[in-house]
Amino acid sequence: MEMLYRIAPAADVQMAAAQGWFESADLAEEGFIHCSFLHQVMGVSRRHYAGQQGLVLFRIDPAAMDCEIRVENTSGGTELYPHIYGRVPWAAVKQVYKDTYDQAGVFQLPLALK
């Protein structure tokens, strides 16, 4: 499986690094953590994070995960997204990208991923 990506507030990612795992409200509310494949990140950012500041993008290695990952659509559309059914151990986070805004303050893919 290809690498997974998650957009999240920088403060949540800092806390995850300190505690050793990442979990988000969607895990408690829906039973899984929403993620994206690289080609989906910008669409997700426009639909769900437009106008928000203080966000970072992090890359997750699915091979380092010890819980189920499903590629599915749970919202009735046709595009399939990766969902992680458990916490993300910090060891599975391979990179945190902090350069995620252009000069106008709009979320963008980091240069390293373009």
Coordinates of N, CA and C in Angstrom, one line a residue:
M1 N 0.9 -1.2 0.0 CA 0.0 0.0 0.0 C 0.9 1.2 0.0
E2 N 0.5 2.3 -0.7 CA 1.2 3.5 -0.8 C 1.1 4.3 0.6
M3 N 2.0 5.3 0.7 CA 2.0 6.1 1.9 C 0.7 6.8 2.1
L4 N 0.3 7.0 3.4 CA -0.9 7.7 3.8 C -0.6 9.1 4.3
Y5 N -1.5 10.0 4.2 CA -1.3 11.4 4.6 C -2.5 11.8 5.4
R6 N -2.2 12.7 6.4 CA -3.2 13.3 7.3 C -2.9 14.7 7.5
I7 N -3.9 15.6 7.4 CA -3.8 17.0 7.7 C -4.3 17.1 9.1
A8 N -3.6 17.9 9.9 CA -4.0 18.0 11.3 C -3.5 19.3 11.9
P9 N -4.1 19.9 12.9 CA -3.5 21.0 13.6 C -2.1 20.7 14.1
A10 N -1.2 21.7 14.0 CA 0.2 21.5 14.4 C 0.2 21.1 15.9
A11 N -0.6 21.7 16.7 CA -0.6 21.4 18.2 C -1.0 19.9 18.4
D12 N -1.9 19.4 17.7 CA -2.3 18.0 17.8 C -1.1 17.0 17.4
V13 N -0.4 17.4 16.4 CA 0.8 16.6 16.0 C 1.9 16.7 17.0
Q14 N 2.1 17.9 17.6 CA 3.2 18.0 18.6 C 2.8 17.2 19.8
M15 N 1.5 17.2 20.2 CA 1.1 16.3 21.3 C 1.3 14.8 21.0
A16 N 1.0 14.5 19.7 CA 1.2 13.1 19.3 C 2.6 12.6 19.4
A17 N 3.5 13.5 19.0 CA 5.0 13.2 19.1 C 5.4 13.0 20.6
A18 N 4.8 13.8 21.4 CA 5.2 13.7 22.9 C 4.6 12.5 23.5
Q19 N 3.4 12.1 23.2 CA 2.8 10.9 23.8 C 3.0 9.6 23.1
G20 N 3.5 9.7 21.9 CA 3.9 8.4 21.2 C 2.9 7.9 20.2
W21 N 1.7 8.6 20.1 CA 0.7 8.1 19.1 C -0.2 9.3 18.7
F22 N -0.8 9.2 17.5 CA -1.7 10.2 17.1 C -3.1 9.5 17.1
E23 N -4.1 10.3 17.6 CA -5.5 9.9 17.5 C -6.3 11.2 17.4
S24 N -7.4 11.1 16.7 CA -8.2 12.4 16.5 C -9.6 12.1 16.8
A25 N -10.4 13.2 16.8 CA -11.8 13.1 17.2 C -12.5 12.1 16.3
D26 N -12.1 12.0 15.0 CA -12.9 11.1 14.1 C -12.7 9.6 14.5
L27 N -11.6 9.3 15.2 CA -11.5 7.9 15.7 C -12.5 7.6 16.8
A28 N -12.7 8.6 17.7 CA -13.8 8.4 18.7 C -15.2 8.4 18.1
E29 N -15.4 9.3 17.2 CA -16.7 9.6 16.6 C -17.1 8.5 15.6
E30 N -16.2 8.1 14.7 CA -16.5 7.3 13.6 C -15.9 5.9 13.7
G31 N -14.9 5.7 14.6 CA -14.2 4.5 14.7 C -13.0 4.3 13.8
F32 N -12.6 5.4 13.1 CA -11.4 5.4 12.3 C -10.9 6.8 12.1
I33 N -9.6 6.8 11.7 CA -9.0 8.1 11.4 C -9.0 8.3 9.9
H34 N -9.5 9.4 9.4 CA -9.5 9.7 8.0 C -8.1 10.0 7.5
C35 N -7.7 9.4 6.4 CA -6.4 9.8 5.8 C -6.7 9.9 4.3
S36 N -5.6 10.2 3.6 CA -5.6 10.4 2.1 C -4.4 9.8 1.5
F37 N -4.5 9.5 0.3 CA -3.3 9.2 -0.5 C -2.8 10.5 -1.0
L38 N -1.6 10.6 -1.5 CA -1.0 11.8 -1.9 C -1.8 12.6 -2.9
H39 N -2.4 11.9 -3.9 CA -3.1 12.6 -5.0 C -4.5 13.1 -4.5
Q40 N -4.9 12.8 -3.2 CA -6.1 13.2 -2.7 C -6.0 14.4 -1.7
V41 N -4.8 14.7 -1.3 CA -4.5 15.7 -0.2 C -5.1 17.0 -0.5
M42 N -4.9 17.6 -1.7 CA -5.3 18.9 -2.0 C -6.9 19.0 -2.0
G43 N -7.5 18.0 -2.6 CA -9.0 18.0 -2.6 C -9.5 17.9 -1.2
V44 N -8.9 17.1 -0.3 CA -9.4 17.1 1.1 C -9.1 18.4 1.8
S45 N -8.0 19.0 1.5 CA -7.7 20.3 2.1 C -8.8 21.4 1.7
R46 N -9.2 21.4 0.5 CA -10.2 22.4 0.0 C -11.5 22.1 0.6
R47 N -11.9 20.8 0.7 CA -13.3 20.5 1.2 C -13.4 20.6 2.7
H48 N -12.4 20.2 3.4 CA -12.5 20.1 4.9 C -11.7 21.1 5.7
Y49 N -10.7 21.8 5.1 CA -9.8 22.6 5.9 C -9.7 24.0 5.3
A50 N -10.5 24.4 4.4 CA -10.4 25.7 3.7 C -10.5 26.8 4.8
G51 N -9.5 27.7 4.6 CA -9.4 28.9 5.5 C -8.8 28.7 6.9
Q52 N -8.5 27.4 7.2 CA -7.9 27.1 8.5 C -6.4 27.4 8.5
Q53 N -5.9 27.8 9.6 CA -4.5 28.1 9.7 C -3.9 27.1 10.7
G54 N -2.6 27.0 10.8 CA -1.9 26.2 11.8 C -2.0 24.7 11.5
L55 N -2.1 24.3 10.3 CA -2.2 22.9 9.9 C -0.9 22.4 9.4
V56 N -0.6 21.2 9.6 CA 0.5 20.5 9.1 C 0.0 19.2 8.4
L57 N 0.9 18.6 7.6 CA 0.6 17.4 6.9 C 1.6 16.4 7.4
F58 N 1.2 15.2 7.7 CA 2.2 14.2 8.0 C 1.9 12.9 7.2
R59 N 3.1 12.2 7.0 CA 3.1 11.0 6.2 C 3.2 9.8 7.1
I60 N 2.3 8.8 6.8 CA 2.3 7.6 7.6 C 2.6 6.4 6.8
D61 N 3.5 5.5 7.3 CA 3.9 4.3 6.6 C 2.9 3.2 7.0
P62 N 2.1 2.7 6.1 CA 1.1 1.7 6.5 C 1.8 0.4 6.9
A63 N 3.0 0.1 6.5 CA 3.7 -1.1 6.9 C 4.1 -1.1 8.3
A64 N 4.1 0.1 8.9 CA 4.5 0.2 10.3 C 3.3 0.3 11.3
M65 N 2.1 0.1 10.7 CA 0.9 0.1 11.5 C 0.6 -1.3 12.0
D66 N 0.0 -1.3 13.2 CA -0.4 -2.6 13.8 C -1.9 -2.7 14.0
C67 N -2.7 -1.9 13.2 CA -4.1 -2.0 13.2 C -4.6 -2.0 11.8
E68 N -5.9 -2.3 11.7 CA -6.5 -2.4 10.3 C -6.6 -1.1 9.6
I69 N -6.2 -1.2 8.3 CA -6.4 0.0 7.4 C -7.3 -0.5 6.3
R70 N -8.4 0.2 6.1 CA -9.3 -0.1 5.0 C -9.3 1.1 4.0
V71 N -9.3 0.7 2.7 CA -9.5 1.7 1.6 C -10.9 1.6 1.2
E72 N -11.7 2.6 1.5 CA -13.1 2.5 1.3 C -13.7 3.9 1.2
N73 N -15.0 3.9 0.9 CA -15.8 5.1 0.8 C -17.0 4.9 1.8
T74 N -17.0 5.8 2.8 CA -18.1 5.7 3.8 C -19.1 6.8 3.7
S75 N -18.9 7.7 2.7 CA -19.8 8.8 2.6 C -20.7 8.9 1.4
G76 N -20.7 7.8 0.7 CA -21.6 7.7 -0.5 C -21.0 8.1 -1.8
G77 N -19.8 8.6 -1.8 CA -19.2 9.0 -3.1 C -18.6 7.8 -3.8
T78 N -17.7 8.1 -4.8 CA -17.1 7.0 -5.5 C -15.6 6.9 -5.2
E79 N -15.0 7.9 -4.7 CA -13.6 7.9 -4.4 C -13.3 7.1 -3.2
L80 N -12.2 6.3 -3.2 CA -11.9 5.5 -2.0 C -10.7 6.2 -1.3
Y81 N -10.9 6.2 0.0 CA -9.9 6.8 0.9 C -9.4 5.8 2.0
P82 N -8.2 5.9 2.4 CA -7.7 5.1 3.5 C -8.2 5.5 4.8
H83 N -8.7 4.6 5.6 CA -9.1 4.8 7.0 C -8.4 3.9 7.9
I84 N -7.9 4.5 9.0 CA -7.1 3.7 10.0 C -7.9 3.4 11.2
Y85 N -8.1 2.2 11.5 CA -9.0 1.8 12.6 C -8.2 1.5 13.9
G86 N -7.7 2.6 14.4 CA -6.9 2.6 15.6 C -6.0 3.8 15.7
R87 N -5.2 3.9 16.7 CA -4.2 5.0 16.9 C -3.1 4.8 15.9
V88 N -2.4 5.9 15.6 CA -1.3 5.8 14.7 C 0.0 5.9 15.7
P89 N 0.7 4.8 15.8 CA 2.0 4.9 16.6 C 2.9 5.9 16.0
W90 N 3.6 6.7 16.8 CA 4.4 7.8 16.3 C 5.6 7.2 15.4
A91 N 6.0 6.0 15.7 CA 7.0 5.3 14.9 C 6.5 5.1 13.4
A92 N 5.2 5.1 13.2 CA 4.7 5.0 11.8 C 4.7 6.3 11.1
V93 N 4.9 7.4 11.8 CA 4.9 8.8 11.2 C 6.3 9.0 10.6
K94 N 6.4 9.0 9.3 CA 7.8 9.1 8.7 C 8.2 10.5 8.4
Q95 N 7.3 11.5 8.3 CA 7.6 12.9 8.0 C 6.5 13.8 8.4
V96 N 6.8 14.9 9.0 CA 5.9 16.0 9.3 C 6.3 17.1 8.4
Y97 N 5.3 17.6 7.6 CA 5.6 18.7 6.7 C 5.0 20.0 7.3
K98 N 5.8 21.0 7.6 CA 5.3 22.2 8.2 C 5.2 23.3 7.2
D99 N 5.8 23.2 6.0 CA 5.7 24.2 5.0 C 4.5 24.0 4.1
T100 N 3.3 24.2 4.7 CA 2.1 23.8 4.0 C 1.2 25.0 3.6
Y101 N 1.8 26.2 3.6 CA 1.0 27.4 3.2 C 1.8 28.2 2.2
D102 N 1.1 28.7 1.1 CA 1.7 29.6 0.2 C 1.8 31.0 0.8
Q103 N 2.3 31.9 0.0 CA 2.4 33.3 0.5 C 1.1 34.0 0.8
A104 N 0.0 33.5 0.2 CA -1.3 34.0 0.4 C -2.0 33.4 1.6
G105 N -1.3 32.4 2.2 CA -1.9 31.7 3.4 C -2.8 30.6 3.0
V106 N -2.7 30.1 1.8 CA -3.6 29.0 1.4 C -2.8 27.7 1.5
F107 N -3.4 26.6 2.0 CA -2.8 25.3 2.2 C -2.3 24.8 0.8
Q108 N -1.1 24.3 0.8 CA -0.6 23.7 -0.4 C 0.3 22.5 -0.1
L109 N 0.6 21.7 -1.1 CA 1.5 20.6 -0.9 C 2.9 21.1 -0.6
P110 N 3.6 20.5 0.3 CA 5.0 20.9 0.6 C 5.8 20.7 -0.7
L111 N 6.8 21.5 -0.9 CA 7.7 21.4 -2.1 C 8.2 20.0 -2.2
A112 N 8.6 19.3 -1.1 CA 9.2 18.0 -1.2 C 8.2 16.9 -1.8
L113 N 6.9 17.2 -1.9 CA 5.9 16.3 -2.4 C 5.4 16.6 -3.8
K114 N 5.8 17.8 -4.3 CA 5.3 18.2 -5.6 C 6.1 17.5 -6.7

